[in-house]
CSV table of C-alpha atoms in Angstrom, one decimal:
chain,number,residue,atom,x,y,z
A,105,UNK,CA,55.0,-6.3,0.1
A,106,UNK,CA,51.3,-7.5,-0.5
A,107,UNK,CA,48.3,-5.8,1.1
A,108,UNK,CA,47.2,-7.6,4.2
A,109,UNK,CA,43.5,-8.5,4.5
A,110,UNK,CA,41.8,-8.2,7.7
A,111,UNK,CA,39.3,-11.0,8.6
A,112,UNK,CA,37.6,-12.0,11.8
A,113,UNK,CA,39.6,-9.8,14.0
A,114,UNK,CA,38.4,-7.1,16.2
A,115,UNK,CA,38.1,-3.4,14.7
A,116,UNK,CA,40.6,-2.0,16.9
A,117,UNK,CA,43.2,-4.5,15.8
A,118,UNK,CA,42.1,-4.1,12.1
A,119,UNK,CA,42.5,-0.4,12.5
A,120,UNK,CA,46.1,-1.0,14.1
A,121,UNK,CA,47.1,-3.2,11.2
A,122,UNK,CA,46.0,-0.5,8.6
A,123,UNK,CA,47.9,2.2,10.5
A,124,UNK,CA,51.1,-0.2,10.7
A,125,UNK,CA,50.8,-1.0,6.9
A,126,UNK,CA,50.2,2.7,5.9
A,127,UNK,CA,53.3,3.7,8.1
A,128,UNK,CA,55.4,1.0,6.2
A,129,UNK,CA,54.2,2.8,3.0
A,130,UNK,CA,55.8,6.1,4.2
A,131,UNK,CA,52.5,7.7,5.5
A,132,UNK,CA,52.6,10.1,8.4
A,133,UNK,CA,50.7,8.3,10.9
A,134,UNK,CA,51.2,6.9,14.3
A,135,UNK,CA,51.2,2.8,14.4
A,136,UNK,CA,49.4,2.9,17.6
A,137,UNK,CA,45.9,3.6,18.0
A,138,UNK,CA,44.5,6.8,19.7
A,139,UNK,CA,42.7,7.0,22.9
A,140,UNK,CA,40.2,8.9,21.5
A,141,UNK,CA,38.1,5.9,19.9
A,142,UNK,CA,37.5,4.2,16.6
A,143,UNK,CA,36.2,7.2,14.9
A,144,UNK,CA,39.3,9.3,15.3
A,145,UNK,CA,41.3,6.2,14.3
A,146,UNK,CA,39.7,5.6,11.1
A,147,UNK,CA,39.7,9.3,10.2
A,148,UNK,CA,43.6,9.0,10.6
A,149,UNK,CA,43.7,6.2,8.4
A,150,UNK,CA,41.5,7.8,5.7
A,151,UNK,CA,43.8,11.0,5.9
A,152,UNK,CA,46.9,8.8,5.6
A,153,UNK,CA,45.6,6.5,2.8
A,154,UNK,CA,46.3,8.8,0.1
A,155,UNK,CA,49.9,7.5,-0.1
A,156,UNK,CA,48.5,4.2,-1.5
A,157,UNK,CA,47.7,5.7,-5.0
A,158,UNK,CA,51.5,6.6,-5.2
A,159,UNK,CA,53.2,3.7,-3.4
A,160,UNK,CA,50.9,0.9,-4.6
A,161,UNK,CA,51.4,0.0,-8.2
A,162,UNK,CA,48.6,-2.6,-8.9
A,163,UNK,CA,44.8,-1.8,-8.9
A,164,UNK,CA,44.1,-5.0,-7.1
A,165,UNK,CA,46.1,-4.4,-4.0
A,166,UNK,CA,44.6,-0.6,-4.0
A,167,UNK,CA,41.1,-2.2,-4.2
A,168,UNK,CA,41.8,-4.8,-1.3
A,169,UNK,CA,43.2,-2.0,0.9
A,170,UNK,CA,40.5,0.6,0.3
A,171,UNK,CA,37.9,-2.2,0.7
A,172,UNK,CA,39.3,-3.0,4.2
A,173,UNK,CA,38.8,0.8,5.2
A,174,UNK,CA,35.2,0.6,3.7
A,175,UNK,CA,34.2,-2.3,5.8
A,176,UNK,CA,35.4,-0.5,8.8
A,177,UNK,CA,33.4,2.7,7.8
A,178,UNK,CA,30.3,0.6,7.6
A,179,UNK,CA,30.9,-0.6,10.9
A,180,UNK,CA,30.7,2.9,12.5
A,181,UNK,CA,27.8,3.8,14.4
A,182,UNK,CA,25.2,6.4,12.3
A,183,UNK,CA,26.2,9.3,14.4
A,184,UNK,CA,29.9,9.3,13.3
A,185,UNK,CA,29.6,7.6,9.7
A,186,UNK,CA,28.5,10.8,8.1
A,187,UNK,CA,31.4,12.8,8.9
A,188,UNK,CA,34.0,9.7,8.3
A,189,UNK,CA,32.2,8.9,5.0
A,190,UNK,CA,32.3,12.4,3.8
A,191,UNK,CA,36.2,12.6,4.4
A,192,UNK,CA,36.5,9.2,2.6
A,193,UNK,CA,34.7,10.8,-0.6
A,194,UNK,CA,36.8,13.9,-0.5
A,195,UNK,CA,40.0,11.9,-0.3
A,196,UNK,CA,39.0,9.5,-3.2
A,197,UNK,CA,37.8,12.3,-5.2
A,198,UNK,CA,40.7,14.6,-4.7
A,199,UNK,CA,43.4,11.8,-5.2
A,200,UNK,CA,46.2,12.4,-7.7
A,201,UNK,CA,46.0,9.4,-9.9
A,202,UNK,CA,46.4,8.5,-13.7
A,203,UNK,CA,43.4,8.6,-16.1
A,204,UNK,CA,43.7,4.8,-15.9
A,205,UNK,CA,42.9,4.5,-12.2
A,206,UNK,CA,39.6,6.8,-12.6
A,207,UNK,CA,37.4,3.8,-12.8
A,208,UNK,CA,39.1,2.3,-9.8
A,209,UNK,CA,38.3,5.1,-7.6
A,210,UNK,CA,34.7,5.3,-8.8
A,211,UNK,CA,34.4,1.4,-8.3
A,212,UNK,CA,35.5,2.1,-4.6
A,213,UNK,CA,32.9,4.8,-3.9
A,214,UNK,CA,30.4,2.5,-5.4
A,215,UNK,CA,31.2,-0.2,-3.0
A,216,UNK,CA,30.7,2.2,-0.1
A,217,UNK,CA,27.3,3.4,-1.7
A,218,UNK,CA,25.8,-0.1,-2.0
A,219,UNK,CA,27.3,-1.2,1.3
A,220,UNK,CA,25.3,1.5,3.1
A,221,UNK,CA,21.5,1.1,3.9
A,222,UNK,CA,19.1,2.2,1.2
A,223,UNK,CA,17.8,5.1,3.4
A,224,UNK,CA,21.4,6.4,4.7
A,225,UNK,CA,21.8,10.0,4.1
A,226,UNK,CA,25.6,9.5,3.6
A,227,UNK,CA,24.3,7.9,0.0
A,228,UNK,CA,23.8,11.3,-1.1
A,229,UNK,CA,27.4,12.3,-0.3
A,230,UNK,CA,28.9,9.3,-2.0
A,231,UNK,CA,26.6,9.6,-5.2
A,232,UNK,CA,27.6,13.0,-5.5
A,233,UNK,CA,31.3,12.2,-5.4
A,234,UNK,CA,30.6,9.0,-8.0
A,235,UNK,CA,29.1,11.6,-10.4
A,236,UNK,CA,32.1,14.1,-10.0
A,237,UNK,CA,34.7,11.3,-10.9
A,238,UNK,CA,32.8,9.5,-13.6
A,239,UNK,CA,31.9,12.8,-15.3
A,240,UNK,CA,35.7,13.1,-15.8
A,241,UNK,CA,35.8,9.9,-17.6
A,242,UNK,CA,33.2,7.1,-18.3
A,243,UNK,CA,29.7,8.1,-16.9
A,244,UNK,CA,28.3,4.3,-17.6
A,245,UNK,CA,30.1,3.5,-14.4
A,246,UNK,CA,27.4,5.3,-12.3
A,247,UNK,CA,23.7,4.8,-12.6
A,248,UNK,CA,22.1,8.1,-14.0
A,249,UNK,CA,18.4,7.2,-14.5
A,250,UNK,CA,16.4,10.0,-13.5
A,251,UNK,CA,13.4,8.0,-12.1
A,252,UNK,CA,16.0,6.1,-9.9
A,253,UNK,CA,17.6,9.2,-8.6
A,254,UNK,CA,14.1,10.7,-7.8
A,255,UNK,CA,13.6,7.5,-5.7
A,256,UNK,CA,16.8,7.8,-3.8
A,257,UNK,CA,15.9,11.4,-3.2
A,258,UNK,CA,12.8,10.4,-1.5
A,259,UNK,CA,14.4,7.5,0.5
A,260,UNK,CA,17.3,10.0,1.7
A,261,UNK,CA,14.8,12.5,2.9
A,262,UNK,CA,17.4,15.2,1.9
A,263,UNK,CA,16.7,18.9,1.9
A,264,UNK,CA,15.7,20.9,-1.3
A,265,UNK,CA,18.9,22.7,-1.3
A,266,UNK,CA,20.6,19.2,-1.4
A,267,UNK,CA,18.4,17.9,-3.8
A,268,UNK,CA,19.1,21.0,-6.2
A,269,UNK,CA,22.9,20.6,-5.8
A,270,UNK,CA,22.9,16.7,-6.6
A,271,UNK,CA,20.7,17.3,-9.8
A,272,UNK,CA,23.0,20.2,-10.8
A,273,UNK,CA,26.0,17.6,-10.3
A,274,UNK,CA,24.3,15.2,-12.4
A,275,UNK,CA,23.3,17.6,-15.1
A,276,UNK,CA,26.9,18.8,-15.3
A,277,UNK,CA,28.1,15.0,-15.6
A,278,UNK,CA,25.5,14.3,-18.3
A,279,UNK,CA,26.6,17.3,-20.4
A,280,UNK,CA,30.3,16.4,-20.1
A,281,UNK,CA,29.2,12.7,-21.3
A,282,UNK,CA,27.5,14.3,-24.2
A,283,UNK,CA,24.1,12.8,-22.8
A,284,UNK,CA,22.1,15.9,-23.9
A,285,UNK,CA,18.8,14.5,-23.7
A,286,UNK,CA,19.1,13.2,-20.4
A,287,UNK,CA,20.8,16.4,-19.2
A,288,UNK,CA,17.8,18.3,-20.2
A,289,UNK,CA,15.3,16.1,-18.5
A,290,UNK,CA,17.4,16.6,-15.3
A,291,UNK,CA,17.8,20.3,-15.8
A,292,UNK,CA,14.1,20.3,-16.1
A,293,UNK,CA,13.5,18.3,-12.9
A,294,UNK,CA,16.0,20.6,-11.1
A,295,UNK,CA,14.2,23.9,-12.2
A,296,UNK,CA,10.8,22.2,-11.1
A,297,UNK,CA,12.1,22.2,-7.6
A,298,UNK,CA,12.0,26.0,-7.2
A,299,UNK,CA,8.9,28.2,-6.5
A,300,UNK,CA,7.9,31.5,-7.1
A,301,UNK,CA,9.6,32.7,-3.9
A,302,UNK,CA,13.0,31.3,-4.9
A,303,UNK,CA,12.7,31.2,-8.7
A,304,UNK,CA,15.1,34.1,-8.6
A,305,UNK,CA,17.9,32.0,-7.1
A,306,UNK,CA,17.7,29.7,-10.2
A,307,UNK,CA,18.7,32.1,-12.9
A,308,UNK,CA,21.9,30.3,-13.8
A,309,UNK,CA,20.3,27.0,-13.8
A,310,UNK,CA,17.4,28.1,-16.2
A,311,UNK,CA,19.9,29.9,-18.5
A,312,UNK,CA,22.2,26.8,-18.9
A,313,UNK,CA,18.5,24.9,-19.5
A,314,UNK,CA,17.7,27.0,-22.4
A,315,UNK,CA,21.1,26.9,-23.9
A,316,UNK,CA,21.2,23.1,-23.6
A,317,UNK,CA,18.1,22.9,-25.3
A,318,UNK,CA,18.9,25.2,-28.1
A,319,UNK,CA,22.3,23.5,-28.7
A,320,UNK,CA,20.9,20.2,-28.7
A,321,UNK,CA,20.4,19.2,-32.5
A,322,UNK,CA,17.4,16.5,-31.5
A,323,UNK,CA,15.6,18.9,-29.3
A,324,UNK,CA,12.8,20.9,-31.1
A,325,UNK,CA,9.9,21.0,-28.7
A,326,UNK,CA,10.6,23.6,-26.0
A,327,UNK,CA,7.1,25.3,-25.1
A,328,UNK,CA,7.1,23.4,-21.7
A,329,UNK,CA,10.2,25.5,-20.7
A,330,UNK,CA,8.2,28.6,-20.8
A,331,UNK,CA,5.8,27.5,-18.0
A,332,UNK,CA,8.9,26.9,-15.5
A,333,UNK,CA,9.0,29.6,-12.9
A,334,UNK,CA,12.7,30.0,-13.1
A,335,UNK,CA,12.5,30.5,-17.0
A,336,UNK,CA,9.5,33.2,-16.3
A,337,UNK,CA,11.8,34.9,-14.3
A,338,UNK,CA,14.1,35.6,-17.2
A,339,UNK,CA,11.2,37.3,-19.0
A,340,UNK,CA,12.3,40.6,-20.7
A,341,UNK,CA,16.2,39.2,-21.2
A,342,UNK,CA,17.7,38.3,-24.5
A,343,UNK,CA,17.8,34.6,-23.6
A,344,UNK,CA,14.0,34.4,-22.8
A,345,UNK,CA,13.4,36.3,-26.1
A,346,UNK,CA,15.6,33.9,-28.1
A,347,UNK,CA,13.9,30.8,-26.4
A,348,UNK,CA,10.4,32.4,-27.5
A,349,UNK,CA,11.4,32.5,-31.2
A,350,UNK,CA,12.4,28.9,-31.0
A,351,UNK,CA,9.2,27.9,-29.4
A,352,UNK,CA,6.8,29.7,-31.7
A,353,UNK,CA,8.7,32.2,-34.2
A,354,UNK,CA,9.7,32.0,-37.7
A,355,UNK,CA,13.1,31.6,-39.5
A,356,UNK,CA,12.7,35.2,-40.3
A,357,UNK,CA,12.4,36.5,-36.6
A,358,UNK,CA,15.6,34.5,-35.7
A,359,UNK,CA,17.5,36.2,-38.4
A,360,UNK,CA,16.6,39.4,-37.3
A,361,UNK,CA,17.2,38.5,-33.7
A,362,UNK,CA,20.7,37.3,-34.8
A,363,UNK,CA,21.3,40.3,-36.7
A,364,UNK,CA,20.5,42.6,-33.9
A,365,UNK,CA,22.3,40.3,-31.3
A,366,UNK,CA,25.1,38.6,-32.8
A,367,UNK,CA,27.5,39.0,-30.2
A,368,UNK,CA,25.2,37.8,-27.6
A,369,UNK,CA,24.2,34.7,-29.2
A,370,UNK,CA,28.0,33.8,-30.1
A,371,UNK,CA,28.8,34.4,-26.5
A,372,UNK,CA,26.3,31.4,-25.7
A,373,UNK,CA,28.5,29.1,-27.5
A,374,UNK,CA,25.7,28.5,-30.1
A,375,UNK,CA,26.2,27.7,-33.7
A,376,UNK,CA,24.5,30.0,-36.1
A,377,UNK,CA,24.4,27.5,-38.7
A,378,UNK,CA,22.8,24.9,-36.3
A,379,UNK,CA,20.3,27.4,-35.2
A,380,UNK,CA,19.3,28.2,-38.9
A,381,UNK,CA,18.9,24.5,-39.4
A,382,UNK,CA,16.6,24.2,-36.3
A,383,UNK,CA,14.6,27.1,-37.1
A,384,UNK,CA,14.0,26.0,-40.7
A,385,UNK,CA,12.6,22.7,-39.3
A,386,UNK,CA,10.7,24.4,-36.9
A,387,UNK,CA,9.1,27.0,-39.2
A,388,UNK,CA,8.3,24.0,-41.5
A,389,UNK,CA,6.7,21.9,-38.9
A,390,UNK,CA,4.4,25.1,-38.3
A,391,UNK,CA,3.6,25.2,-42.0
A,392,UNK,CA,2.6,21.7,-42.0
A,393,UNK,CA,0.3,22.2,-39.2
A,394,UNK,CA,-2.0,24.4,-41.3
A,395,UNK,CA,-1.3,23.1,-45.0
A,396,UNK,CA,-1.5,19.4,-46.0
A,397,UNK,CA,0.1,20.2,-49.2
A,398,UNK,CA,3.2,22.9,-49.7
A,399,UNK,CA,4.6,23.6,-52.8
A,400,UNK,CA,8.4,23.6,-53.3
A,401,UNK,CA,8.5,27.5,-54.3
A,402,UNK,CA,6.7,28.3,-50.9
A,403,UNK,CA,9.4,26.3,-49.0
A,404,UNK,CA,12.1,27.7,-51.2
A,405,UNK,CA,10.7,31.1,-50.1
A,406,UNK,CA,10.0,30.6,-46.7
A,407,UNK,CA,13.4,28.6,-45.8
A,408,UNK,CA,15.5,30.9,-48.0
A,409,UNK,CA,16.9,27.9,-49.9
A,410,UNK,CA,17.9,27.5,-53.6
A,411,UNK,CA,15.9,25.7,-55.7
A,412,UNK,CA,18.6,22.9,-55.6
A,413,UNK,CA,18.3,22.7,-51.8
A,414,UNK,CA,14.7,22.1,-51.4
A,415,UNK,CA,14.4,18.5,-51.9
A,416,UNK,CA,17.5,17.8,-49.6
A,417,UNK,CA,16.0,20.1,-46.9
A,418,UNK,CA,12.7,18.1,-47.0
A,419,UNK,CA,14.7,14.7,-46.8
A,420,UNK,CA,16.4,16.3,-43.7
A,421,UNK,CA,13.0,17.1,-42.1
A,422,UNK,CA,11.6,13.6,-42.7
A,423,UNK,CA,14.8,12.1,-41.1
A,424,UNK,CA,13.9,13.7,-37.7
A,425,UNK,CA,10.4,12.1,-37.7
A,426,UNK,CA,8.9,15.4,-36.6
A,427,UNK,CA,6.9,15.5,-39.9
A,428,UNK,CA,5.5,12.6,-42.0
A,429,UNK,CA,5.1,13.3,-45.7
A,430,UNK,CA,5.6,12.4,-49.2
A,431,UNK,CA,7.3,14.0,-51.9
A,432,UNK,CA,5.6,14.7,-55.0
A,433,UNK,CA,8.6,15.3,-57.5
A,434,UNK,CA,6.2,15.7,-60.5
A,435,UNK,CA,4.0,18.3,-59.0
A,436,UNK,CA,6.9,19.8,-56.9
A,437,UNK,CA,5.0,19.7,-53.7
A,438,UNK,CA,4.9,18.0,-50.5
A,439,UNK,CA,2.0,16.1,-49.1
A,440,UNK,CA,1.8,16.4,-45.4
A,441,UNK,CA,0.6,13.1,-43.5
A,442,UNK,CA,1.1,14.2,-39.9
A,443,UNK,CA,3.2,16.6,-37.9
A,444,UNK,CA,4.2,17.2,-34.4
A,445,UNK,CA,2.8,20.3,-32.9
A,446,UNK,CA,5.5,22.9,-31.9
A,447,UNK,CA,3.4,24.0,-29.2
A,448,UNK,CA,0.7,22.1,-27.2
A,449,UNK,CA,-2.1,24.6,-26.2
A,450,UNK,CA,-5.3,24.1,-24.1
A,451,UNK,CA,-7.0,23.8,-27.8
A,452,UNK,CA,-4.8,20.8,-28.5
A,453,UNK,CA,-5.6,19.1,-25.2
A,454,UNK,CA,-9.4,19.5,-25.7
A,455,UNK,CA,-9.0,18.0,-29.2
A,456,UNK,CA,-7.0,15.2,-27.8
A,457,UNK,CA,-9.6,14.6,-25.1
A,458,UNK,CA,-12.7,14.8,-27.8
A,459,UNK,CA,-10.7,12.0,-29.8
A,460,UNK,CA,-10.1,9.6,-26.8
A,461,UNK,CA,-13.8,9.9,-25.6
A,462,UNK,CA,-15.0,9.1,-29.2
A,463,UNK,CA,-12.7,6.2,-29.1
A,464,UNK,CA,-14.0,5.0,-25.8
A,465,UNK,CA,-17.5,5.2,-26.9
A,466,UNK,CA,-16.5,3.1,-29.9
A,467,UNK,CA,-14.9,0.5,-27.9
A,468,UNK,CA,-18.1,0.4,-25.7
A,469,UNK,CA,-20.2,-0.1,-28.8
A,470,UNK,CA,-17.9,-2.9,-30.0
A,471,UNK,CA,-18.1,-4.4,-26.4
A,472,UNK,CA,-22.0,-4.4,-26.6
A,473,UNK,CA,-22.1,-6.0,-30.0
A,474,UNK,CA,-19.8,-8.9,-28.8
A,475,UNK,CA,-22.2,-9.5,-25.6
A,476,UNK,CA,-25.3,-9.3,-27.9
A,477,UNK,CA,-23.6,-11.8,-30.4
A,478,UNK,CA,-22.6,-14.1,-27.4
A,479,UNK,CA,-25.9,-14.3,-26.1
A,480,UNK,CA,-27.5,-15.1,-29.3
A,481,UNK,CA,-24.9,-18.2,-29.7
A,482,UNK,CA,-25.8,-19.2,-26.2
A,483,UNK,CA,-29.4,-19.5,-27.4
A,484,UNK,CA,-28.7,-21.7,-30.4
A,485,UNK,CA,-29.3,-25.5,-29.7
A,486,UNK,CA,-26.2,-27.5,-29.8
């Protein structure tokens, strides 16, 4: 039996056709529309639609049926569409299907999402459902750009609690999809939504954010986390102490912390070997801030490496591009060209401002010279 397509007939007739078709598949639903109105009828249809995943074998027929339901949902007045759309999302998310059909379910939610007006609050519910599903499989099926998400949040005019809930779901999906850099940005945005009054409520989120940053092999600069109110709330706890070491401590400090709190570090799911690698790099970055030439012997001592491991370590550092330098193998030293600062303090901002001001004055001087030259050329007879 092919799935009927409902075109150019009244909504009650479309609903009746859907009820009849679902009944033919074995769904427990009356073929006749109820007297309560279109909203009740469509809710009955959505409730019964779960049978389609079992009884309809081809994805094309499934999509055709559900797209028919979606087209009817989009006709429902604003006061009723919220509850109906939420029910539809719940049924799609909870549907029992093969992994192969995960993409079809995300596509259906996407059709509803983009069918709704840009400012429709229901889009929030649909987007959260899309993230939950796509997070189980292919996250590329759902837009996750943080700037776009922030624009949507503004359009939907949702509460801070809903904003935090959505960002939390987005974060979990990105972590599941191994998109750690994006996940970190989302978590920082989430933590930024808390104030001093409710920072204590974000304890788990702050904890997650710290662990994610520490575990991410490409994240080295973490001083900005310390200014977040939920992270400040963790001061005095081991997780905050560990973060502080990664922000401004040395390798030896981490080793002492690990020795004293081995079980705690392991409970976070962090790799001690990876932590050691990151702390060696961070310690070297700090050395490079203060020295333009660093001897191999000092690197060997500070990083606790064997003489054979020093050059390999330096090459590893240069691959990260956190430090630009050249290796002088003859004199057994590293010549630092530039380095990324581990912490960006008020002093660093002042230095940057001074440099930009000087650059601005230089450009003004060049512009003045060009103006004078142009004036002189204009005076020369042709």
